[in-house]
Amino acid sequence: MDRVEKHLLPKRRIAERLRRAGFRIQPVSGAHSYDLLVNERVRLTLRVAFPRLRKHHVTVRERHYMYRYRSWHFNFHHHGKFGKRYTDVFVCIAMEPRHPSREEIFVIPWDAVSGKTFSLHAGRRRYAGQYAKHLNRWRVITEAAAETPARLRKVA
């Protein structure tokens, strides 16, 4: 499976899930910086990540420790820059290739994003960081679709 297929399968799944929820979904061409158009108003961008082992360095009382954490990494920026608003909602999918039922999906509105990236580390405890409240928060899309047209730019 190549990079394009790794993105298209979750994109189809999310589009179908939103259709079942009653939304009108339009796929958009690769020329756009978002993946789906919801109800002709809400730009939705998918971020799909597969688990990787990442090094993490910690210093405690002048002693250095290195750990390898299993984690998923999501980029919100374009080429290192986080500037102009190019989407209304991010859907970040932490894929679990061997256990699809354990996948985690974060539905994050643009206004809640505070940095260029989001790292989700596997651990003994559930993720409790700033995006924890967005886990399976599908109503973000409903709320964005209900906002006044003046706030959201209508896209072809």
Coordinates of C-alpha atoms in Angstrom, one line a residue:
M1 CA 0.0 0.0 0.0
D2 CA 1.5 3.4 -1.0
R3 CA 1.1 6.8 0.6
V4 CA -1.9 7.7 -1.6
E5 CA -3.8 4.5 -0.8
K6 CA -3.0 5.0 3.0
H7 CA -4.8 8.3 2.8
L8 CA -7.7 7.3 0.4
L9 CA -9.0 4.4 2.5
P10 CA -9.6 6.5 5.6
K11 CA -10.9 9.4 3.5
R12 CA -13.5 7.1 2.0
R13 CA -14.4 5.8 5.5
I14 CA -14.8 9.2 7.0
A15 CA -16.8 10.4 4.0
E16 CA -19.2 7.5 4.3
R17 CA -19.5 8.0 8.1
L18 CA -20.5 11.6 7.5
R19 CA -22.9 10.7 4.8
R20 CA -24.6 8.2 7.1
A21 CA -24.9 11.1 9.7
G22 CA -26.8 13.1 7.1
F23 CA -24.1 15.4 5.7
R24 CA -23.6 16.1 2.0
I25 CA -20.0 15.3 1.2
Q26 CA -18.1 16.4 -1.8
P27 CA -14.6 15.1 -2.5
V28 CA -12.2 17.8 -3.8
S29 CA -9.2 17.6 -6.1
G30 CA -5.7 17.4 -4.9
A31 CA -5.2 21.1 -5.9
H32 CA -7.1 22.1 -2.7
S33 CA -5.4 22.1 0.7
Y34 CA -8.4 20.2 2.3
D35 CA -9.9 16.8 1.6
L36 CA -13.7 17.0 1.8
L37 CA -16.3 19.7 1.6
V38 CA -19.2 19.1 4.0
N39 CA -22.6 20.6 3.2
E40 CA -20.9 22.9 0.6
R41 CA -19.5 25.0 3.4
V42 CA -17.1 23.2 5.8
R43 CA -13.6 22.4 4.7
L44 CA -12.4 19.2 6.3
T45 CA -8.8 18.1 6.3
L46 CA -7.7 14.6 7.1
R47 CA -4.5 13.8 8.9
V48 CA -3.7 10.1 8.9
A49 CA -0.8 8.7 10.9
F50 CA 0.6 5.3 11.4
P51 CA 2.5 4.3 14.6
R52 CA 6.2 4.8 14.7
L53 CA 8.8 4.4 17.4
R54 CA 10.2 7.8 18.3
K55 CA 13.1 8.7 20.7
H56 CA 12.3 10.8 23.7
H57 CA 15.0 12.3 25.9
V58 CA 14.5 13.2 29.5
T59 CA 16.9 14.8 32.0
V60 CA 16.2 14.3 35.7
R61 CA 18.7 15.5 38.3
E62 CA 21.4 15.9 35.7
R63 CA 21.0 12.3 34.6
H64 CA 20.0 11.6 30.9
Y65 CA 17.5 9.0 29.9
M66 CA 16.3 8.0 26.5
Y67 CA 13.1 6.2 25.8
R68 CA 11.5 4.9 22.6
Y69 CA 7.8 5.6 22.5
R70 CA 5.2 4.3 20.1
S71 CA 3.5 7.4 18.8
W72 CA 1.5 9.0 16.0
H73 CA 2.5 12.4 14.6
F74 CA 0.1 14.9 12.9
N75 CA 1.1 18.0 11.0
F76 CA -1.2 21.0 10.9
H77 CA 1.3 23.2 9.0
H78 CA 2.2 23.4 5.3
H79 CA 5.9 23.2 4.6
G80 CA 6.8 24.4 8.1
K81 CA 4.4 27.4 8.1
F82 CA 1.2 27.8 9.9
G83 CA -0.4 30.9 8.5
K84 CA -3.5 31.4 6.4
R85 CA -6.6 29.4 7.4
Y86 CA -6.9 26.6 4.8
T87 CA -9.5 24.4 6.6
D88 CA -12.3 24.5 9.1
V89 CA -11.9 21.1 10.8
F90 CA -9.1 18.6 11.1
V91 CA -9.8 14.9 11.5
C92 CA -6.7 13.2 12.9
I93 CA -6.8 9.4 12.6
A94 CA -4.3 7.4 14.6
M95 CA -4.3 4.2 12.6
E96 CA -3.8 0.8 14.1
P97 CA -3.0 -1.5 11.2
R98 CA -3.2 -4.7 13.3
H99 CA -6.2 -3.6 15.5
P100 CA -8.5 -1.3 13.6
S101 CA -11.0 -1.3 16.5
R102 CA -8.3 0.6 18.6
E103 CA -8.0 3.5 16.2
E104 CA -8.4 6.9 17.7
I105 CA -10.0 9.8 15.8
F106 CA -9.7 13.4 16.9
V107 CA -12.0 16.0 15.4
I108 CA -10.4 19.3 16.0
P109 CA -11.7 22.7 14.8
W110 CA -9.2 25.1 13.3
D111 CA -9.6 27.6 16.2
A112 CA -8.5 24.9 18.7
V113 CA -5.1 24.3 17.0
S114 CA -2.3 26.0 18.9
G115 CA 0.8 24.7 17.2
K116 CA 2.2 23.2 14.0
T117 CA 2.0 19.6 15.2
F118 CA 0.2 17.1 17.4
S119 CA 1.9 14.0 18.8
L120 CA 0.0 11.2 20.3
H121 CA 2.1 8.9 22.4
A122 CA 1.1 5.4 23.4
G123 CA 1.4 4.8 27.1
R124 CA -0.2 3.1 30.1
R125 CA -2.7 6.0 30.5
R126 CA -5.0 7.5 27.9
Y127 CA -3.9 10.7 26.2
A128 CA -4.8 13.7 28.4
G129 CA -3.3 16.6 26.5
Q130 CA -4.9 19.6 25.0
Y131 CA -6.6 17.7 22.2
A132 CA -8.0 15.0 24.5
K133 CA -11.4 16.7 24.5
H134 CA -11.6 16.3 20.8
L135 CA -11.5 12.5 20.8
N136 CA -14.5 11.3 18.7
R137 CA -16.0 14.8 18.9
W138 CA -18.0 14.6 15.7
R139 CA -20.3 17.4 16.8
V140 CA -17.5 19.8 15.8
I141 CA -18.5 19.2 12.2
T142 CA -22.2 19.7 13.0
E143 CA -21.4 23.0 14.8
A144 CA -19.2 24.2 11.9
A145 CA -21.9 23.4 9.4
A146 CA -24.4 25.4 11.5
E147 CA -22.3 28.5 11.8
T148 CA -23.3 31.6 9.8
P149 CA -22.0 31.8 6.2
A150 CA -20.2 35.0 7.0
R151 CA -17.7 33.2 9.2
L152 CA -17.0 30.3 6.8
R153 CA -15.8 31.0 3.3
K154 CA -18.0 29.3 0.7
V155 CA -15.9 27.2 -1.6
A156 CA -17.0 26.2 -5.1

